[in-house]
Structure formats: C-alpha cells, structure tokens
Short mmCIF file of C-alpha atoms in Angstrom, two decimals:
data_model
loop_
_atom_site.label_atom_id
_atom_site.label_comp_id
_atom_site.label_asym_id
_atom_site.label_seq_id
_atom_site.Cartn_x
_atom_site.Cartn_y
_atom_site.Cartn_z
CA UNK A 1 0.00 0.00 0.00
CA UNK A 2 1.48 3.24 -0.84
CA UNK A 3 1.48 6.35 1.98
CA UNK A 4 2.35 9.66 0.15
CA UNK A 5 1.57 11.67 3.54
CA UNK A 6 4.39 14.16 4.03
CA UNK A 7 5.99 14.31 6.93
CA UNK A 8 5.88 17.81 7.26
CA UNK A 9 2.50 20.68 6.56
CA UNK A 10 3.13 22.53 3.36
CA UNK A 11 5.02 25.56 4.09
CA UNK A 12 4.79 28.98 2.35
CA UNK A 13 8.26 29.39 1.41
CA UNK A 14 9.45 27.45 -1.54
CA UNK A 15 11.75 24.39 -0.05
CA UNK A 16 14.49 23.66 -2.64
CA UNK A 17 15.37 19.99 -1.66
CA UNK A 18 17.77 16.85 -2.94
CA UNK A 19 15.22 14.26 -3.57
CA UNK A 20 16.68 10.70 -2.79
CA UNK A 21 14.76 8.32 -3.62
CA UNK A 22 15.80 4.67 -1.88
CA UNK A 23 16.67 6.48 1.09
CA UNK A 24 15.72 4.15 4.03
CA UNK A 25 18.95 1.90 3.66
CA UNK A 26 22.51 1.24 2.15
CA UNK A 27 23.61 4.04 -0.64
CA UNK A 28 20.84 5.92 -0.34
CA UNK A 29 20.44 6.35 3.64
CA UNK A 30 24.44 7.34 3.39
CA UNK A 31 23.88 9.86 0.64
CA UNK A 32 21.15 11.60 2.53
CA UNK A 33 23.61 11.69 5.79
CA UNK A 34 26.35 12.99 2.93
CA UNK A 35 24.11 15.51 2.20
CA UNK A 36 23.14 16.50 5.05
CA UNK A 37 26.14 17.01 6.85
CA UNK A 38 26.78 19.22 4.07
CA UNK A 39 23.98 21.41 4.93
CA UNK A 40 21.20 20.41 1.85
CA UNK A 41 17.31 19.93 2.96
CA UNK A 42 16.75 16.62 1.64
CA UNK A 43 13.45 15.35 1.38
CA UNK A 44 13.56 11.28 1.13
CA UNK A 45 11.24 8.26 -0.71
CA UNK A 46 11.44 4.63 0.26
CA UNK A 47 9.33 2.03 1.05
CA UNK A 48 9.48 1.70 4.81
CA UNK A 49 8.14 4.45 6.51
CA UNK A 50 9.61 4.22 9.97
CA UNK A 51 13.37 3.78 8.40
CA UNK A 52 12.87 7.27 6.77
CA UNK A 53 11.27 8.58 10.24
CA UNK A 54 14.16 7.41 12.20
CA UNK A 55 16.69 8.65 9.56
CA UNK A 56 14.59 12.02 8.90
CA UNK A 57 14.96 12.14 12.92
CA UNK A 58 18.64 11.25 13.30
CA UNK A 59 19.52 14.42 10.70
CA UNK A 60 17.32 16.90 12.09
CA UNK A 61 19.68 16.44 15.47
CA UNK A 62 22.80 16.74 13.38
CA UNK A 63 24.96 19.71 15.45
CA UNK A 64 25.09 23.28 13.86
CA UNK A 65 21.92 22.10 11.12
CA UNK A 66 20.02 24.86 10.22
CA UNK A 67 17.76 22.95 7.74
CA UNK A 68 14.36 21.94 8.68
CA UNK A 69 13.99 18.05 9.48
CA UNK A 70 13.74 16.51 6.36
CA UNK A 71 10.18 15.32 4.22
CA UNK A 72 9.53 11.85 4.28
CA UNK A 73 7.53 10.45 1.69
CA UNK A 74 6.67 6.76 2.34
CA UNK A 75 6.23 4.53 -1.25
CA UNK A 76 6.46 1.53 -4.07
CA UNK A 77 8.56 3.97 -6.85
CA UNK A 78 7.17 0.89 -8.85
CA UNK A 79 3.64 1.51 -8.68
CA UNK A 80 2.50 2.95 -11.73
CA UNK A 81 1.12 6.26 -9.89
CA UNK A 82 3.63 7.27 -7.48
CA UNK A 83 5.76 9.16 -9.67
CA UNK A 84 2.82 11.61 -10.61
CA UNK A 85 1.70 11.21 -6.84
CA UNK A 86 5.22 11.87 -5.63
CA UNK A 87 5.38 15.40 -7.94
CA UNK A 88 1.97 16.42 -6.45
CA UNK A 89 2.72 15.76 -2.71
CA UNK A 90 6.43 17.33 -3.15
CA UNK A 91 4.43 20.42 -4.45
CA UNK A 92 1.72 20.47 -1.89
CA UNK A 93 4.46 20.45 0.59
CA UNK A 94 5.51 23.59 -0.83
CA UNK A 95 8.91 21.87 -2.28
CA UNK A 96 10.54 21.30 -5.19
CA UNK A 97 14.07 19.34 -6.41
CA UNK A 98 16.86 21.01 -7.08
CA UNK A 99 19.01 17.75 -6.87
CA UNK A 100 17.48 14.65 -7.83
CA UNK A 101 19.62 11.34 -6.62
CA UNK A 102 17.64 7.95 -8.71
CA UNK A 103 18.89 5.40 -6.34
CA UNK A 104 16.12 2.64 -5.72
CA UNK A 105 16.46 -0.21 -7.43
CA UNK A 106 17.04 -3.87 -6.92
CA UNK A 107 17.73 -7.01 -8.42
CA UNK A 108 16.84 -10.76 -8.55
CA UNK A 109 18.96 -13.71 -9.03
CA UNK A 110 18.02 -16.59 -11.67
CA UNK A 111 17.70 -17.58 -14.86
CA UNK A 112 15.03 -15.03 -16.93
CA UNK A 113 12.87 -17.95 -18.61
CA UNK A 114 12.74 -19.61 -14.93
CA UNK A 115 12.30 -16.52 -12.53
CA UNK A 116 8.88 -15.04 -11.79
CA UNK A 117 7.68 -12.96 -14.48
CA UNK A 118 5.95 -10.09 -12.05
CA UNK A 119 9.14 -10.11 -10.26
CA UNK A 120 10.87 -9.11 -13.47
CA UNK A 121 8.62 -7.12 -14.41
CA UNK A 122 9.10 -5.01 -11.06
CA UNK A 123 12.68 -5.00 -12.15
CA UNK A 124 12.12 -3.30 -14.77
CA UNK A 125 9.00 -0.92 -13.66
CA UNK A 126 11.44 0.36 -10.80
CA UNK A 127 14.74 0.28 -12.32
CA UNK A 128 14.35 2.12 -15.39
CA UNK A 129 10.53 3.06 -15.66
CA UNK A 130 10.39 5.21 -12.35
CA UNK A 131 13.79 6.49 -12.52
CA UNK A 132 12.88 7.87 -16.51
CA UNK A 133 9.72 9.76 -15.38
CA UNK A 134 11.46 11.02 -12.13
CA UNK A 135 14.35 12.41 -14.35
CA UNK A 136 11.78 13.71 -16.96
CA UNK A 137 8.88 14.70 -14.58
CA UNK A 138 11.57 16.59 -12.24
CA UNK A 139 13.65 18.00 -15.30
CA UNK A 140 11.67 21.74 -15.59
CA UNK A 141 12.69 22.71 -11.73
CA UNK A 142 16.16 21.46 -11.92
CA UNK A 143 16.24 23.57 -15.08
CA UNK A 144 15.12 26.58 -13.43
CA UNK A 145 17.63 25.36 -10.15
CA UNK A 146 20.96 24.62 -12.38
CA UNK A 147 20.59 22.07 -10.42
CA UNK A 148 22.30 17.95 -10.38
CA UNK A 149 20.98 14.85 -11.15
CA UNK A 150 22.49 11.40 -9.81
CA UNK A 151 21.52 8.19 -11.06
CA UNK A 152 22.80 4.86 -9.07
CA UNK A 153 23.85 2.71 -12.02
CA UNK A 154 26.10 -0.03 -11.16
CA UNK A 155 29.38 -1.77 -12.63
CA UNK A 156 26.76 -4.33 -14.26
CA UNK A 157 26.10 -1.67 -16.84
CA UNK A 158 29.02 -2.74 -18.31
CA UNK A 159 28.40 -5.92 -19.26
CA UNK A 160 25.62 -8.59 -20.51
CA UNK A 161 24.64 -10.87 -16.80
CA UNK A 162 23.40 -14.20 -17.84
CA UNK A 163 21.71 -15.21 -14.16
CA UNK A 164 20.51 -11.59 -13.24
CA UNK A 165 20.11 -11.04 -16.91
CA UNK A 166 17.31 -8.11 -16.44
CA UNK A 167 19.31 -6.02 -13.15
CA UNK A 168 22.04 -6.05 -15.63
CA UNK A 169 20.40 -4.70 -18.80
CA UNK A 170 18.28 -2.41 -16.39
CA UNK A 171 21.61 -0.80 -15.51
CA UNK A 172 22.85 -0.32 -18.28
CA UNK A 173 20.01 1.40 -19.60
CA UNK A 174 20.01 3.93 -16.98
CA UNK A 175 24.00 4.49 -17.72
CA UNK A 176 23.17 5.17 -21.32
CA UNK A 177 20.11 7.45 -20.51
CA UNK A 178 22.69 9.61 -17.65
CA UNK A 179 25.12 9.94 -20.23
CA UNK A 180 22.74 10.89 -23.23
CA UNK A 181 20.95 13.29 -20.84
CA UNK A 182 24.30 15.00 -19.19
CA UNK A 183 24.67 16.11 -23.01
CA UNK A 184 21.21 17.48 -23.62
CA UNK A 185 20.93 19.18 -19.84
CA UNK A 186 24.30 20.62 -19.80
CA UNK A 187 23.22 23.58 -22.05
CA UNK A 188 20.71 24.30 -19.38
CA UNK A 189 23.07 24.16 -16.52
CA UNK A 190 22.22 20.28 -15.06
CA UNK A 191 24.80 18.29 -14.41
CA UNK A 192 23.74 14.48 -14.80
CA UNK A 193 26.13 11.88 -13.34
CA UNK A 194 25.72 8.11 -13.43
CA UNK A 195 27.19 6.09 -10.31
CA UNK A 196 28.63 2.64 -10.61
CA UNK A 197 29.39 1.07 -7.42
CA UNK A 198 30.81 -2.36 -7.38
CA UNK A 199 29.71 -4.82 -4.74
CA UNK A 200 28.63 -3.09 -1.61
CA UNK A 201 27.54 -4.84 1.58
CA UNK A 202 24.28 -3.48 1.70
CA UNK A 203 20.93 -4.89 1.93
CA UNK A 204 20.56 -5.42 -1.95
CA UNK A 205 22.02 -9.22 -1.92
CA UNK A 206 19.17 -10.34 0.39
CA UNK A 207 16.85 -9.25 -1.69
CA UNK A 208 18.48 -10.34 -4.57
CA UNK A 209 17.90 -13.51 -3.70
CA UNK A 210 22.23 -14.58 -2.45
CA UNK A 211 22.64 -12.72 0.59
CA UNK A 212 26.24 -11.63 0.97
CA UNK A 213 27.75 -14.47 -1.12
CA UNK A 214 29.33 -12.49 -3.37
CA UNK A 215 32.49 -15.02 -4.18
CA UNK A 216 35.80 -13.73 -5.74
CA UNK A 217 34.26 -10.12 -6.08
CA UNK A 218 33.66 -9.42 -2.52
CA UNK A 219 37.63 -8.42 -2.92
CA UNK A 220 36.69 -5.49 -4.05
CA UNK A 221 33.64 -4.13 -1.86
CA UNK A 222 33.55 -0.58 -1.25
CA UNK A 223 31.36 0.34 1.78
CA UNK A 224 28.38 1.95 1.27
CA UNK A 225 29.45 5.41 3.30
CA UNK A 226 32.71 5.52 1.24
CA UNK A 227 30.20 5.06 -2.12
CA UNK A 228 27.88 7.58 -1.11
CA UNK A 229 30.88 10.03 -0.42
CA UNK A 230 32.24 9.49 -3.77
CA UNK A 231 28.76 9.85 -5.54
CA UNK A 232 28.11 12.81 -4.02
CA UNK A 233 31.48 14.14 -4.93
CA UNK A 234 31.27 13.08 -8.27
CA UNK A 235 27.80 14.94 -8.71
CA UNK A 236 28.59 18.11 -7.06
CA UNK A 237 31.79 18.40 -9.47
CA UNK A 238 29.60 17.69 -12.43
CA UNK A 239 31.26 13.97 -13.43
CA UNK A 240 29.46 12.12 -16.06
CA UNK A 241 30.28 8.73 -14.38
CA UNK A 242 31.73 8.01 -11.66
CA UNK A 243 33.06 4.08 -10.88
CA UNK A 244 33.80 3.93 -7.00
CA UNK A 245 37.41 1.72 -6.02
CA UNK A 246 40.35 0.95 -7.62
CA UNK A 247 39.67 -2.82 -8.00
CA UNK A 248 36.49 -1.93 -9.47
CA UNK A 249 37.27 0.20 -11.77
CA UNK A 250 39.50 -2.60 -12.76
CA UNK A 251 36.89 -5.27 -13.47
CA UNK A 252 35.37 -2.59 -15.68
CA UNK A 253 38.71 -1.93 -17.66
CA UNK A 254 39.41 -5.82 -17.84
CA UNK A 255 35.76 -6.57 -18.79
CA UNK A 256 36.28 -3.83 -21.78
CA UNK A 257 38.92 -5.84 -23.11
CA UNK A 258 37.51 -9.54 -22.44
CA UNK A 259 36.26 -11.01 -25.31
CA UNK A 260 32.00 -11.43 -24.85
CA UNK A 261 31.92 -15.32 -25.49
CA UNK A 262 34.30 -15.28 -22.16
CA UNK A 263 33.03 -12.41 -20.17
CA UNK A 264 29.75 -14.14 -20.35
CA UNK A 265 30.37 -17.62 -19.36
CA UNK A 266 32.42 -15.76 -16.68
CA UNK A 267 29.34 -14.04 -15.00
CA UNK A 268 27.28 -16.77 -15.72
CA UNK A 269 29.52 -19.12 -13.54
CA UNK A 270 29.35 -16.22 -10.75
CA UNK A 271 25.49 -16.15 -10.54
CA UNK A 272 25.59 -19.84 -10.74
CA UNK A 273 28.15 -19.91 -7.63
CA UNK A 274 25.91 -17.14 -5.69
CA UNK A 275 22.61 -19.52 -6.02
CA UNK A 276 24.70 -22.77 -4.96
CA UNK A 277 25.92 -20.92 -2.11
CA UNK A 278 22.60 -19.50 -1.02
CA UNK A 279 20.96 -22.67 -1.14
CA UNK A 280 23.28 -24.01 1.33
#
C-alpha cells in the first residue's frame, strides 16, 4: 500500500530539496547523511516508513543544522502512480528538487525464462521506468535550479549478466540514458552523473535472492558510506560517471577488453556460484 503523507504541513516558502529516492537503507540512507552534513534539505522516498522517520529524525539532530527536518515520503517507486503522486505531494508540501539522486532499485537472481515474471517485471518498472519519469517529470525545476541529477547505475552496466540477466540490462540502460541526458541538460546548466558502485555490503544481496555471497568479487567491496561520499562528490563536481574503487574500476577496464563469449560464461559461472551458495 502506498502512503504519500508528508511528513511535514506545506510551508509557504518554496523548499528547494535533494530528492533521494531509496533512502531508508545502504547508498541511499548514506547519501542523505552525505548531504546533510553538508547542509542540503533533503526530502527522502522509500518504502518503509519508519526507516525514513528514524533517519529524517537522526539528521534533524545533526549539530550546527540549520535545515528543517527533512520530508519523508513513504512509497512503491514501482507503482504505476507514485511518480505523478510523488510530484503532487512534493508540491503540496511547498517543495521542489533542485538535486534529484535515482537510487532505488534492486535485483533478482536466476535464470530469466525460470524466474517469476511479475518479479521481473518489477525489475524493470522500478529500475528504469520510475527512474525515466522522475528524471523527466523533475527535469523543468532542476532547469530553473541549475541544479544535479544522480543516477545509481552499477558496474553491471558494463556488461551482458546471464543469471541476473534483467538487473544487468536495467543498468545499463540507466547508464546510457545519464550519459545521453548529461549532453542534452548541460546547455541548461544540469549536471547528470551516473554512479557505478561495485559490490557493496548493503541490503541489496538479500533481496536479490544470495545474501552476501558475493564469491571472488567481494575483494573489491567498497562500503556503502565511502560510495555515497564518492557519488556525491562526483555529482557536485559535475562527473558524467563516476566508478567507486580501484579494483572496481579494474573489473570494468578488464571486462572492456575480455572477449563477450568469455566475459559471459564468466558471470554466468558467478550467478551460478551465488545460487549454490545460497541454497546451502
């Protein structure tokens, strides 16, 4: 069920706010501390409404902050309305983006013709479909702002994933859109970065459907406060992509150069490790 209630009355002065969508764990609960620590008001969008509360909560007693506690806005991104419902509560609260961070998403591990269909589907519905109208819904007031959009992408985006074939292709659709729209906005004065993070040990594997069995990669986890960090970074300097750690941007170099035939088999025989492991 989705609860659009903001957190706070609609106000008469104009909040100018970075939007995080995703915000009640992992990448996105860091950005929005990030953020805040760097004095933006944020107003956040996940799911779970009492994650957001408690994180909305912890902020508002950050030391020196002179921003009002941040909006909460409790919702499925995936649901076919909340975009549209999103835009009219943000407005109602007297608010509008000036950053926009696109970082819900998740995956599911298993071979496409065997998975659930839905559950693809949602994939796909969250992943790309809400992130597209957020970016295009929100793109007149970041216009007028000259403000920053950050999409979460991922170091999938880089190559095909037989085994979480449709989390792969979702991501790299949304690197392809950042990058085409960082060339269209920049006349206006947006900036438009895409974040790849690597493996992080955040709540996504669960979900996923492996937990934390990440085999030979977890080598190269970067935590989720030290991805947020360089997201946020990357967006406020106006970086078209951005690829978190030094091993990862390695696998994304090597994977450049590894010939498809191999680089598929490759993740193929990862995914296939992850789902032995997690049936264990």
């Amino acid at each position: 069920m989705t609860d659009l209630t903001p957190s706070d009355p609609a106000t008469s002065v104009l909040r100018k706010v970075m939007l995080i969508t995703g915000a009640s764990g992992g990448i996105g609960a860091e950005l929005a501390r990030v953020a805040a620590l760097k004095g933006h008001d944020l107003a956040l969008v996940a799911r779970n409404r009492t994650a957001l509360d408690a994180l909305a909560d912890e902020i508002a007693r950050y030391p020196g902050r002179t921003a009002p506690r941040p909006l909460v806005f409790a919702c499925d991104l995936a649901a076919p309305e909340a975009p549209a419902a999103l835009e009219r509560l943000l407005a109602e609260a007297g608010a509008e983006p000036e950053i926009l961070v696109n970082n819900a998403g998740y995956g599911l591990l298993g071979e496409a013709a065997e998975s659930d269909l839905a559950a693809q589907l949602g994939v796909i519905d969250l992943n790309i479909r809400a992130l597209t109208e957020l970016s295009l819904r929100f793109a007149k007031p970041l216009i007028a702002n000259r403000g920053r959009l950050l999409n979460v992408a991922s170091v999938a985006a880089f190559m095909p994933g037989p085994g979480m074939a449709i989390y792969y292709a979702s991501k790299a659709y949304v690197l392809s859109f950042s990058e085409a729209l960082a060339l269209e906005l920049a006349p206006h004065g947006v900036s438009v970065t895409a974040l790849c993070p690597g493996p992080v040990p955040t709540g996504f594997g669960e979900r996923a459907g492996f937990g934390d069995k990440m085999g030979f990669v977890k080598l190269a986890y970067v935590p989720a406060p030290a991805v947020a960090q360089a997201g946020y970074d990357a967006m406020m300097a106006g970086k078209r992509v951005e690829i978190p750690g030094l091993l990862t941007k390695i696998m994304v170099w090597a994977a450049s150069l590894t010939p498809k035939s191999f680089l598929l088999k490759n993740v193929a025989a990862l995914q296939l490790r992850r789902k032995k492991e997690g049936a264990e």
